[in-house]
Short mmCIF file of C-alpha atoms in Angstrom, two decimals:
data_model
loop_
_atom_site.label_atom_id
_atom_site.label_comp_id
_atom_site.label_asym_id
_atom_site.label_seq_id
_atom_site.Cartn_x
_atom_site.Cartn_y
_atom_site.Cartn_z
CA MET P 809 -30.60 -15.79 -25.45
CA THR P 810 -30.58 -19.51 -25.09
CA LYS P 811 -27.48 -21.54 -25.87
CA LEU P 812 -26.39 -25.24 -25.72
CA ARG P 813 -23.11 -26.48 -24.35
CA GLU P 814 -21.52 -29.45 -23.23
CA ALA P 815 -21.56 -29.94 -19.54
CA LYS P 816 -18.67 -28.82 -17.72
CA SER P 817 -16.74 -31.56 -15.84
CA ASP P 818 -18.24 -30.93 -12.36
CA LEU P 819 -21.52 -31.91 -13.63
CA ALA P 820 -22.53 -35.33 -14.57
CA PRO P 821 -20.06 -36.06 -17.57
CA THR P 822 -22.58 -36.98 -20.15
CA ALA P 823 -25.36 -34.38 -19.17
CA THR P 824 -26.07 -31.45 -21.86
CA ILE P 825 -27.43 -28.18 -20.20
CA THR P 826 -29.62 -25.59 -21.46
CA SER P 827 -28.23 -22.08 -20.68
CA SER P 828 -30.17 -18.78 -20.69
CA GLU P 829 -28.30 -15.73 -20.01
CA ILE P 830 -28.63 -13.72 -16.74
CA THR P 831 -29.09 -10.33 -17.67
CA MET P 832 -29.92 -8.51 -14.25
CA SER P 833 -26.83 -6.54 -13.60
CA ASP P 834 -27.18 -6.49 -9.96
CA THR P 835 -27.48 -10.19 -9.54
CA LEU P 836 -24.96 -11.74 -7.58
CA LEU P 837 -22.95 -15.04 -8.60
CA PHE P 838 -21.62 -16.92 -6.01
CA ARG P 839 -18.26 -18.68 -6.17
CA GLN P 840 -16.86 -21.28 -3.79
CA ALA P 841 -13.01 -21.02 -2.98
CA HIS P 842 -10.92 -24.07 -2.42
CA PRO P 843 -8.99 -23.75 1.09
CA SER P 844 -5.78 -23.90 -0.76
CA PHE P 845 -6.72 -20.95 -2.88
CA VAL P 846 -7.26 -18.69 0.04
CA HIS P 847 -4.10 -17.12 2.09
CA ASN P 848 -4.56 -14.83 4.98
CA SER P 849 -8.24 -14.60 4.10
CA ARG P 850 -7.37 -13.48 0.30
CA PRO P 851 -8.65 -15.53 -2.56
CA SER P 852 -6.32 -16.20 -5.38
CA SER P 853 -7.01 -15.23 -8.68
CA GLN P 854 -7.26 -18.82 -9.55
CA VAL P 855 -10.61 -18.83 -7.80
CA PHE P 856 -12.00 -16.37 -10.30
CA ARG P 857 -11.19 -18.47 -13.59
CA PRO P 858 -12.21 -21.78 -15.08
CA SER P 859 -9.60 -24.63 -13.86
CA ARG P 860 -8.05 -26.75 -16.41
CA ASN P 861 -10.94 -29.37 -16.63
CA ASP P 862 -13.65 -26.80 -16.63
CA ASN P 863 -13.94 -26.40 -20.65
CA GLY P 864 -13.90 -22.59 -20.31
CA LEU P 865 -17.16 -22.47 -17.97
CA MET P 866 -16.75 -21.61 -14.42
CA SER P 867 -19.39 -22.77 -12.02
CA VAL P 868 -21.24 -20.29 -9.86
CA ASP P 869 -24.66 -20.27 -8.23
CA ASN P 870 -27.30 -17.59 -9.30
CA GLY P 871 -27.76 -15.33 -6.16
CA SER P 872 -31.37 -14.62 -7.31
CA LYS P 873 -32.02 -18.35 -6.74
CA THR P 874 -30.17 -19.21 -3.42
CA SER P 875 -28.19 -17.58 -0.59
CA ALA P 876 -24.41 -17.55 -0.23
CA ALA P 877 -24.76 -19.78 2.93
CA GLU P 878 -27.11 -22.12 0.93
CA ALA P 879 -24.58 -22.23 -1.70
CA PHE P 880 -21.88 -23.19 0.51
CA ILE P 881 -23.80 -25.96 2.06
CA HIS P 882 -24.92 -27.29 -1.11
CA TYR P 883 -20.97 -27.39 -2.27
CA THR P 884 -19.44 -28.91 0.93
CA GLU P 885 -22.30 -31.32 2.30
CA LYS P 886 -24.25 -32.36 -0.65
CA ARG P 887 -21.47 -32.43 -3.37
CA ARG P 888 -18.80 -33.12 -0.50
CA LEU P 889 -16.20 -30.52 -2.01
CA LYS P 890 -13.92 -28.43 -0.08
CA SER P 891 -14.62 -24.68 0.39
CA GLU P 892 -13.13 -22.00 2.30
CA GLY P 893 -16.13 -19.89 1.82
CA THR P 894 -18.51 -18.19 -0.61
CA TRP P 895 -17.40 -14.86 -2.64
CA ALA P 896 -19.58 -13.34 -5.15
CA LEU P 897 -19.38 -11.30 -8.31
CA SER P 898 -22.17 -9.20 -9.82
CA ILE P 899 -23.40 -9.91 -13.53
CA ALA P 900 -22.48 -6.00 -14.09
CA GLU P 901 -18.85 -7.02 -13.07
CA CYS P 902 -18.64 -9.84 -15.33
CA ASN P 903 -20.13 -7.92 -18.24
CA ALA P 904 -17.63 -5.25 -17.64
CA GLU P 905 -14.88 -7.97 -18.45
CA SER P 906 -16.99 -9.07 -21.62
CA LEU P 907 -18.17 -12.04 -19.87
CA LYS P 908 -21.67 -13.41 -19.63
CA GLY P 909 -23.35 -15.51 -17.14
CA TYR P 910 -25.80 -18.17 -17.72
CA ASP P 911 -28.23 -20.29 -15.62
CA SER P 912 -27.40 -23.90 -15.96
CA PRO P 913 -29.37 -25.87 -13.40
CA VAL P 914 -28.30 -29.31 -12.55
CA THR P 915 -31.14 -31.93 -12.54
CA GLU P 916 -29.30 -34.75 -11.80
CA GLU P 917 -28.32 -35.76 -7.79
CA PRO P 918 -27.37 -33.74 -6.15
CA GLN P 919 -29.82 -31.46 -7.93
CA ASN P 920 -28.96 -27.70 -8.00
CA PRO P 921 -31.75 -25.57 -9.58
CA ALA P 922 -29.22 -22.34 -8.96
CA HIS P 923 -26.34 -23.80 -10.77
CA ALA P 924 -25.08 -21.25 -13.19
CA HIS P 925 -21.66 -20.54 -15.02
CA ILE P 926 -19.63 -17.60 -16.57
CA ASP P 927 -18.35 -18.54 -20.09
CA PHE P 928 -14.38 -17.62 -20.54
CA ASN P 929 -14.40 -19.51 -23.92
CA ASP P 930 -13.92 -16.27 -26.18
CA PHE P 931 -10.53 -15.52 -24.67
CA GLY P 932 -7.04 -16.68 -24.44
CA ASN P 933 -4.93 -17.66 -21.21
CA SER P 934 -3.44 -14.21 -20.72
CA ALA P 935 -6.84 -12.41 -21.10
CA ILE P 936 -8.52 -15.12 -18.87
CA GLU P 937 -5.83 -14.35 -16.11
CA GLY P 938 -6.34 -10.44 -16.45
CA LYS P 939 -9.90 -10.82 -16.03
CA ALA P 940 -9.47 -13.38 -13.28
CA LYS P 941 -7.38 -10.93 -11.60
CA ARG P 942 -9.90 -7.91 -11.93
CA LEU P 943 -12.72 -10.19 -10.75
CA ARG P 944 -10.73 -11.42 -7.72
CA ALA P 945 -10.12 -7.73 -6.75
CA LYS P 946 -14.00 -6.89 -7.12
CA ALA P 947 -14.97 -10.05 -5.05
CA GLU P 948 -12.53 -9.21 -2.44
CA ALA P 949 -13.72 -5.90 -2.06
CA ARG P 950 -17.09 -7.10 -1.65
CA GLY P 951 -15.71 -9.53 1.12
CA LYS P 952 -16.48 -13.22 1.84
CA GLN P 953 -20.26 -13.81 2.01
CA HIS P 954 -20.11 -16.87 3.86
CA PRO P 955 -19.15 -18.16 6.65
CA MET W 625 29.02 27.72 22.22
CA PRO W 626 29.09 29.44 19.02
CA ARG W 627 25.67 30.56 17.49
CA ALA W 628 24.43 32.42 14.71
CA GLU W 629 21.22 34.07 13.73
CA PHE W 630 18.86 31.87 12.06
CA VAL W 631 15.56 33.35 11.66
CA ASN W 632 13.91 36.70 13.09
CA PRO W 633 10.01 36.10 13.43
CA LYS W 634 7.84 39.09 14.39
CA PHE W 635 4.31 38.61 15.58
CA LYS W 636 1.94 41.27 14.37
CA GLY W 637 -1.60 41.82 15.36
CA ALA W 638 -3.67 43.21 18.34
CA ARG W 639 -2.76 40.38 20.84
CA PHE W 640 0.80 41.27 20.29
CA ASP W 641 0.37 45.12 20.66
CA ASP W 642 1.51 45.10 24.35
CA HIS W 643 4.74 43.49 23.21
CA HIS W 644 4.20 40.38 25.26
CA LEU W 645 4.02 37.05 23.82
CA PRO W 646 1.04 34.99 24.46
CA VAL W 647 1.66 31.75 25.78
CA ASP W 648 -0.47 29.75 23.23
CA VAL W 649 1.62 30.66 20.17
CA LEU W 650 4.72 29.04 21.71
CA GLY W 651 3.58 25.97 19.90
CA GLU W 652 4.44 27.72 16.87
CA PHE W 653 8.02 27.53 17.53
CA LYS W 654 8.41 23.70 17.92
CA ALA W 655 6.05 23.38 14.89
CA TYR W 656 8.80 25.51 13.04
CA ASN W 657 11.50 23.58 14.38
CA ASP W 658 9.85 20.16 13.21
CA LEU W 659 9.52 21.48 9.67
CA VAL W 660 12.99 22.61 9.29
CA LEU W 661 14.08 19.38 10.69
CA ALA W 662 11.92 17.01 8.34
CA LEU W 663 12.66 19.14 5.32
CA SER W 664 16.48 19.30 6.06
CA LYS W 665 16.51 15.42 6.16
CA HIS W 666 14.54 15.15 3.08
CA LEU W 667 17.06 17.58 1.17
CA TYR W 668 20.00 15.62 2.64
CA LEU W 669 18.71 12.32 1.45
CA ALA W 670 18.01 13.92 -1.94
CA LYS W 671 21.72 14.88 -2.20
CA HIS W 672 22.87 11.39 -1.22
CA ASP W 673 21.09 8.98 -3.35
CA ASP W 674 23.35 5.96 -1.68
CA ARG W 675 21.91 6.73 1.76
CA GLU W 676 18.72 5.20 3.11
CA ARG W 677 18.99 7.28 6.54
CA VAL W 678 20.46 10.69 7.42
CA PRO W 679 23.94 10.26 9.50
CA ARG W 680 23.40 9.42 13.15
CA GLY W 681 23.31 12.54 15.17
CA PHE W 682 21.99 14.58 12.33
CA ALA W 683 18.86 15.83 14.34
CA ASP W 684 20.91 16.84 17.16
CA GLN W 685 22.86 19.34 15.11
CA LEU W 686 19.71 21.37 14.77
CA GLN W 687 19.60 23.43 17.95
CA LEU W 688 17.50 26.38 17.46
CA LYS W 689 17.05 28.56 20.37
CA ILE W 690 15.05 31.90 21.30
CA THR W 691 17.78 34.32 22.34
CA SER W 692 15.65 37.49 22.68
CA ILE W 693 11.91 38.59 22.55
CA GLU W 694 11.69 42.31 22.11
CA ARG W 695 9.36 45.09 21.16
CA GLY W 696 7.81 45.43 17.67
CA SER W 697 5.08 44.13 18.06
CA VAL W 698 6.88 41.19 19.38
CA ALA W 699 10.17 40.55 17.90
CA VAL W 700 11.75 37.12 18.42
CA LYS W 701 15.18 36.25 17.41
CA ILE W 702 16.07 32.61 17.12
CA GLU W 703 19.46 31.60 16.70
CA ARG W 704 21.13 28.19 15.68
CA VAL W 705 23.54 27.01 18.60
CA TYR W 706 26.49 24.94 17.03
CA ILE W 707 27.16 21.97 19.25
CA GLY W 708 30.11 19.82 19.61
CA ALA W 709 32.77 19.24 16.80
CA GLY W 710 30.43 17.31 14.87
CA GLN W 711 29.80 17.63 10.98
CA ASP W 712 27.71 20.80 10.16
CA TYR W 713 24.98 20.23 7.68
CA PRO W 714 23.96 23.27 5.40
CA GLU W 715 20.61 21.42 4.65
CA PHE W 716 19.39 23.27 8.06
CA GLU W 717 19.69 26.47 6.41
CA GLU W 718 18.65 25.64 3.14
CA ALA W 719 15.31 24.03 4.61
CA ARG W 720 14.78 27.25 6.29
CA ASP W 721 15.19 29.18 3.22
CA LEU W 722 12.89 26.83 1.24
CA ILE W 723 10.05 27.52 3.70
CA ASP W 724 10.52 31.08 3.38
CA GLN W 725 10.12 30.58 -0.51
CA VAL W 726 6.87 28.19 0.16
CA ILE W 727 5.21 30.90 2.33
CA SER W 728 6.32 34.05 0.04
CA ASN W 729 5.54 32.25 -3.64
CA ASP W 730 2.30 31.58 -4.99
CA GLN W 731 3.59 28.17 -6.36
CA LEU W 732 5.38 25.58 -4.36
CA PRO W 733 9.09 25.44 -5.31
CA ALA W 734 10.03 22.36 -7.07
CA ARG W 735 12.27 21.09 -4.22
CA PHE W 736 9.47 21.29 -1.62
CA PRO W 737 7.49 17.85 -1.87
CA GLU W 738 3.88 18.71 -1.18
CA ARG W 739 3.55 15.92 1.46
CA PHE W 740 5.31 18.36 3.76
CA LEU W 741 2.37 20.65 3.51
CA SER W 742 0.75 18.60 6.36
CA HIS W 743 3.36 20.51 8.48
CA PHE W 744 1.42 23.73 7.86
CA GLU W 745 -1.86 21.87 9.77
CA VAL W 746 0.34 22.74 12.73
CA PHE W 747 2.56 25.54 11.91
CA GLY W 748 0.49 28.75 12.06
CA LYS W 749 -2.32 27.33 13.86
CA SER W 750 -2.57 29.79 16.42
CA LEU W 751 -2.78 32.78 14.29
CA ARG W 752 -5.97 34.69 14.23
CA ASP W 753 -7.57 36.75 11.33
CA ASP W 754 -5.77 39.80 12.00
CA GLU W 755 -2.49 38.16 12.87
CA ALA W 756 0.87 37.64 10.94
CA ILE W 757 4.18 36.37 11.53
CA GLU W 758 6.97 38.22 9.60
CA PHE W 759 10.15 36.30 8.94
CA SER W 760 13.23 37.87 8.09
CA VAL W 761 16.28 35.70 7.30
CA PRO W 762 19.76 37.02 7.87
CA GLY W 763 21.78 37.58 4.87
CA GLN W 764 18.70 39.07 3.01
CA PRO W 765 18.15 42.72 2.52
CA HIS W 766 16.18 43.93 5.67
CA SER W 767 13.34 45.10 3.14
CA LYS W 768 12.73 41.27 2.52
CA VAL W 769 10.19 40.23 4.79
CA THR W 770 7.90 37.19 4.48
CA THR W 771 4.44 37.51 5.81
CA TYR W 772 2.82 34.16 7.03
CA THR W 773 -1.07 34.78 7.78
CA LYS W 774 -3.93 32.42 8.61
CA GLN W 775 -5.08 33.09 4.97
CA LYS W 776 -1.60 31.98 3.59
CA ARG W 777 -1.76 28.68 5.86
CA LEU W 778 -5.28 28.00 4.83
CA LYS W 779 -4.40 28.26 1.10
CA LEU W 780 -1.33 25.94 1.70
CA ILE W 781 -3.32 23.20 3.24
CA SER W 782 -6.37 23.45 1.32
CA SER W 783 -4.93 23.80 -1.97
CA ASN W 784 -6.79 21.69 -4.42
CA ARG W 785 -4.30 19.30 -5.51
CA GLN W 786 -5.46 16.02 -7.42
CA THR W 787 -4.25 12.90 -6.15
CA ILE W 788 -3.92 9.63 -7.77
CA GLU W 789 -3.61 6.06 -6.54
CA SER W 790 -0.16 4.71 -6.42
CA CYS W 791 1.68 1.69 -5.28
CA VAL W 792 4.26 2.84 -2.44
CA LEU W 793 6.67 1.02 -0.78
CA LEU W 794 7.69 2.57 2.73
CA THR W 795 10.19 1.71 5.39
CA GLY W 796 9.65 3.50 8.81
CA ARG W 797 8.24 2.95 12.39
CA ILE W 798 4.79 2.88 13.67
CA THR W 799 4.29 5.89 15.97
CA THR W 800 0.52 5.73 16.75
CA VAL W 801 -2.16 3.12 16.44
CA ASP W 802 -5.83 4.12 16.94
CA LEU W 803 -7.94 0.95 17.11
CA VAL W 804 -11.15 2.52 17.62
CA ARG W 805 -10.60 4.73 14.43
CA LYS W 806 -8.66 1.90 12.86
CA ARG W 807 -5.90 4.26 12.00
CA PHE W 808 -2.19 4.21 12.44
CA THR W 809 0.68 6.76 11.70
CA ILE W 810 4.09 5.50 10.19
CA LEU W 811 7.04 7.99 10.67
CA LEU W 812 9.24 7.68 7.70
CA GLU W 813 12.88 8.24 7.68
CA ASP W 814 12.66 11.76 6.48
CA GLN W 815 10.54 12.62 9.51
CA THR W 816 7.27 12.60 7.46
CA GLU W 817 4.41 11.16 9.16
CA LEU W 818 1.72 9.51 7.21
CA GLN W 819 -1.85 8.27 8.44
CA GLY W 820 -2.97 4.90 7.11
CA SER W 821 -6.17 2.64 7.46
CA ILE W 822 -5.86 -0.58 9.58
CA GLN W 823 -7.54 -3.43 8.07
CA GLU W 824 -8.58 -6.85 9.38
CA GLY W 825 -5.76 -9.18 10.38
CA LEU W 826 -3.36 -6.45 10.96
CA SER W 827 -4.05 -4.50 13.98
CA GLU W 828 -2.32 -6.77 16.48
CA ALA W 829 0.82 -6.60 14.49
CA LEU W 830 0.68 -2.91 13.96
CA ARG W 831 0.02 -2.59 18.01
CA ASP W 832 2.97 -4.61 18.49
CA ALA W 833 5.17 -2.71 16.38
CA HIS W 834 4.00 0.70 17.80
CA ARG W 835 4.55 -0.82 21.45
CA GLN W 836 8.28 -1.45 20.64
CA SER W 837 8.89 1.02 17.99
CA GLU W 838 12.39 1.81 19.17
CA ASN W 839 13.49 -1.41 17.87
CA ARG W 840 11.20 -2.34 15.02
CA ASP W 841 11.45 -1.32 11.39
CA VAL W 842 8.68 -1.82 9.26
CA LEU W 843 8.16 -2.32 5.75
CA LEU W 844 4.70 -1.40 4.09
CA MET W 845 3.58 -1.82 0.63
CA GLY W 846 0.18 -0.88 -0.55
CA LYS W 847 -2.06 1.84 -2.06
CA ALA W 848 -1.56 5.37 -1.35
CA SER W 849 -3.03 8.84 -2.66
CA THR W 850 -0.11 10.57 -4.31
CA PHE W 851 0.41 14.19 -5.78
CA GLU W 852 1.49 14.57 -9.40
CA ASN W 853 5.07 14.97 -8.25
CA LYS W 854 5.13 11.66 -6.34
CA SER W 855 4.86 12.92 -2.95
CA ILE W 856 2.52 10.93 -0.77
CA ALA W 857 -0.81 12.51 0.62
CA LYS W 858 -1.87 9.64 2.39
CA PHE W 859 -1.75 5.97 2.88
CA ASP W 860 -4.66 4.14 1.86
CA GLN W 861 -4.35 0.62 2.27
CA VAL W 862 -1.68 -1.95 3.58
CA GLN W 863 -1.47 -4.67 1.18
CA HIS W 864 1.88 -6.06 2.37
CA LEU W 865 3.55 -5.65 5.57
CA VAL W 866 6.95 -6.76 7.19
CA ILE W 867 8.19 -6.09 10.68
CA TYR W 868 11.86 -6.37 11.81
CA ASN W 869 13.27 -6.53 15.18
CA GLU W 870 16.69 -5.09 15.16
CA ASP W 871 17.15 -6.23 11.63
CA LYS W 872 15.58 -9.63 12.15
CA LEU W 873 12.14 -10.56 10.25
CA GLU W 874 9.85 -10.76 13.04
CA PHE W 875 6.40 -10.71 11.36
CA ALA W 876 5.23 -10.87 7.85
CA PHE W 877 1.87 -10.37 6.37
CA PRO W 878 1.00 -12.42 4.62
CA GLU W 879 2.94 -15.03 6.29
CA LEU W 880 4.96 -17.57 4.30
CA ALA W 881 6.15 -20.54 6.39
CA LYS W 882 2.77 -21.86 7.29
CA LYS W 883 1.50 -21.74 3.68
CA ALA W 884 4.49 -23.27 2.37
CA SER W 885 3.94 -26.36 4.84
CA GLU W 886 0.33 -26.65 3.86
CA ILE W 887 1.48 -26.93 0.12
CA LYS W 888 4.05 -29.59 1.23
CA ALA W 889 1.32 -31.56 2.75
CA LEU W 890 -0.99 -31.66 -0.30
CA LYS W 891 -1.71 -35.10 -1.65
CA VAL W 892 -2.26 -36.16 -5.27
CA GLY W 893 -6.09 -35.17 -6.15
CA TRP W 894 -6.14 -32.12 -3.64
CA TYR W 895 -8.17 -30.11 -5.90
CA ASP W 896 -11.27 -32.09 -6.03
CA GLY W 897 -9.74 -34.97 -7.45
CA ASP W 898 -7.29 -32.99 -9.65
CA GLY W 899 -3.83 -31.44 -8.61
CA THR W 900 -0.31 -33.07 -8.44
CA ALA W 901 1.64 -33.36 -4.94
CA PHE W 902 4.44 -30.98 -4.28
CA ASP W 903 8.30 -31.97 -3.86
CA GLY W 904 9.48 -30.33 -0.66
CA ALA W 905 12.65 -29.16 -2.12
CA PHE W 906 10.77 -27.60 -5.01
CA VAL W 907 8.67 -25.73 -2.16
CA ASN W 908 11.71 -24.69 -0.11
CA SER W 909 13.30 -23.25 -3.61
CA THR W 910 10.27 -21.05 -4.01
CA VAL W 911 10.30 -19.84 -0.29
CA SER W 912 14.18 -19.19 -0.66
CA ALA W 913 13.49 -17.16 -3.91
CA LEU W 914 10.72 -15.18 -2.11
CA GLU W 915 13.13 -14.42 0.63
CA SER W 916 15.79 -13.34 -1.66
CA LEU W 917 13.43 -10.99 -3.08
CA LEU W 918 12.67 -9.47 0.27
CA LYS W 919 16.26 -9.23 1.23
CA ASN W 920 17.71 -7.81 -1.90
CA LYS W 921 15.02 -5.79 -3.13
CA LYS W 922 12.67 -5.12 -0.24
CA ILE W 923 9.91 -6.75 -2.05
CA PRO W 924 7.56 -7.86 0.72
CA PHE W 925 6.10 -11.56 0.76
CA PRO W 926 3.42 -12.47 -1.77
CA TYR W 927 0.08 -14.56 -0.99
CA LEU W 928 1.22 -18.04 -1.85
CA TYR W 929 -1.10 -20.62 -3.79
CA PRO W 930 -0.46 -24.02 -5.02
CA THR W 931 -1.82 -24.60 -8.63
CA PRO W 932 -3.28 -27.83 -9.86
CA ASP W 933 -0.52 -28.59 -12.23
CA GLY W 934 2.09 -28.52 -9.70
CA ALA W 935 3.26 -24.70 -9.85
CA ILE W 936 3.44 -22.26 -6.88
CA GLN W 937 1.64 -19.06 -7.62
CA ALA W 938 2.98 -16.08 -5.63
CA GLU W 939 0.40 -13.03 -5.90
CA TRP W 940 0.94 -9.52 -4.78
CA SER W 941 -1.57 -6.94 -4.56
CA MET W 942 0.59 -3.81 -5.99
CA GLY W 943 -1.62 -0.64 -5.71
CA SER W 944 -3.95 -0.84 -8.77
CA TRP W 945 -2.05 -3.94 -10.16
CA ASP W 946 -2.55 -7.47 -9.25
CA VAL W 947 0.59 -9.52 -10.03
CA SER W 948 1.49 -13.22 -10.00
CA LEU W 949 4.36 -15.13 -10.47
CA ALA W 950 4.04 -18.75 -10.96
CA PHE W 951 7.03 -20.85 -10.16
CA SER W 952 7.42 -24.07 -12.18
CA ASN W 953 10.77 -26.26 -12.42
CA GLU W 954 11.23 -24.63 -15.77
CA TYR W 955 10.56 -20.88 -15.39
CA ALA W 956 8.68 -18.27 -13.38
CA TYR W 957 5.83 -16.77 -15.17
CA LEU W 958 5.12 -13.32 -14.20
CA HIS W 959 1.53 -11.86 -15.29
CA ALA W 960 0.26 -8.78 -14.01
CA ALA W 961 -3.27 -7.15 -14.68
CA SER W 962 -4.20 -3.48 -14.18
CA LEU W 963 -7.46 -3.16 -11.97
CA SER W 964 -8.38 0.02 -13.85
CA SER W 965 -7.85 -0.68 -17.61
CA PRO W 966 -7.59 -4.09 -19.64
CA GLU W 967 -3.67 -3.59 -19.70
CA THR W 968 -1.90 -6.79 -18.88
CA ILE W 969 1.92 -7.55 -18.58
CA GLU W 970 3.52 -10.83 -19.15
CA ASN W 971 7.20 -12.09 -18.65
CA ARG W 972 8.98 -15.26 -18.37
CA PHE W 973 12.05 -15.77 -16.15
CA SER W 974 14.04 -19.03 -16.91
CA ASN W 975 16.70 -20.23 -14.18
CA TRP W 976 14.73 -18.54 -11.57
CA GLN W 977 16.75 -20.27 -8.89
CA LYS W 978 19.80 -18.15 -9.73
CA GLU W 979 20.49 -15.04 -7.66
CA SER W 980 21.02 -12.99 -10.84
CA THR W 981 17.65 -13.96 -12.30
CA LEU W 982 16.02 -13.07 -8.76
CA PHE W 983 17.74 -9.64 -9.00
CA ASP W 984 16.02 -9.31 -12.51
CA ILE W 985 12.71 -10.31 -11.15
CA GLY W 986 12.87 -7.92 -8.30
CA ASP W 987 13.91 -5.11 -10.60
CA PHE W 988 11.02 -5.75 -12.80
CA LEU W 989 8.53 -5.72 -10.00
CA VAL W 990 9.92 -2.35 -8.66
CA LYS W 991 10.23 -0.59 -11.93
CA LYS W 992 6.92 -1.87 -13.17
CA PHE W 993 4.72 -1.66 -10.52
CA ILE W 994 5.87 0.32 -7.50
CA ASP W 995 5.44 4.02 -8.06
CA ILE W 996 7.06 5.47 -5.00
CA VAL W 997 9.70 4.00 -2.55
CA ALA W 998 10.26 6.07 0.43
#
C-alpha cells in the first residue's frame, strides 16, 4: 500500500513524503524519548503518541534499516535534539492497536533513509491515549534499546 | 499459670512405634504454632474492619506448650498457657478449629484465605509416606479425629488453583532480600509472608529497608498473582514503593522532589522548540496533591512528567492498568487504559486543589484500579 501525506512538523515543512506500509510483523520501530518524558527510567505514555504538532504521525526509525544506536546518534547529533534513549515497538504491536507503520525516508539534510512513522489519524484523543499507554507498556517491557 | 488443652496430636507410623518422638519432627510444632498465629491475626482483623493492626501484645497471648508426651504411638498434649491479666482472644481457638476443617474437608472453608496454604509447605514437611498426625481437639467427640498425612499436605499445596493478575497495595516489613536471586520477602500485618521479585533501581532501597526492618514500614503497589477469592499467591512486580522510618517518609520510588525541581527549571521551548514554562507555585500544588493522596489514601507517588501544553502528568502502573492524571489549572484529567483489553476509563476532577476533591480522586483510584489492599 502506498499513500501520500503532508510531511510532519519535524521534517522540512514543505516536503511531501511517499509512504509505503511496513508489513513485516517483527520489524522494530525505534522511538526517541525526550529526557523530560522519562522518570526513574520509565518512559511516559506521551513518548508513544504523536505530539500536538505532529499531525497525527509519530516519527520512528525503521529497525530493518538502522540500529537503535544509529537512530539515537542521528537524532541527537545530526538533528541536535534531546533524547534520553531509544525505545522500540514492533509492527505486530502497532497492528494489534489498529495502527500501521509507514516508511517515510527524509531526503533533505540531515537525510534519514530509515525514517518512518506510525499513523494515529483515524482515532480520537482518548483512543490515542489508550493506545499510547499500551504501546508504552510493551516498549517498557522490551527495555531501553540504547544507550 | 492457668492453662487449658488446646490440641492433642498423635504421631502414627513406623518411626513412632517405639513411642519416642524423633527430633526431626519437632519443627512441626513450630510450623503449627506459626499457622495458628497467622490465621488468628487474620481472623481478628477480619472482625475489626476499623483496625489496620492487631492490638499490641496479641501474639504474646498465644503460648502453646507441650505438656506431655505419651504412648500411643506418640501422643502429645499441647496446652495453651494464659499469661498475665491481658485481654484474651478467641481467635486462637477459632484458628485451631479452622485448621482442623482445612485438613479434614475436601474443600477449603470460605473463611480460610488461600494464601495461608503456603504454611503447609512447612507444616507436615517431615511426614513420610506411611505416617500421619491425628489431631483431636478438646470439646469435640473422642471419635472426631482429623488425620493429616503427607498425601493430604501435597494435595493442599499443589491444588490446581488458577491465578489472575491483580493490582495490590500492601503494607508490611521487608524480612529477607536475596540479591543473587533478586527476590525479597515482605511480612504483612497478618503474618503472611509473600515473596516478590526485585527489579532494577529498587535493590538498594529494599536492602536498607530490610537491614532496619524494625523501624521501617513499607508500602508496595504492584502486580500480584491472586486467587479467585482475592487472596495473594505471590507478588510479581513492584511498581511503586514507599518506605517509612518511624512514620516519616524515607524513600519513595519513583521519587518526586527531584523531578518536580526539573519541571520547575524547564524554559519555554523545552520540548524541541515547543513547550511552555511552569509556574513554581503550580508545580508545588501538584506535589502537595500527590502527597495528600499518599497521606490520606495510601496511593504511592506516581511517575511525573511535564506536558508541552503546561500540564503535569502523573502516571501510575497499577497492575494491568496504566493510569494518568494530568493536572492543569482548570482540572485534573484522569485517563486509564487496560493493558489487556481496549477498555479505557476517563474522568475529570474540577477544583483538584481542594482536599475533598483529592479524597474523591483517591477513592476513585482505589476502587477502580486496586484489587486488593492488605
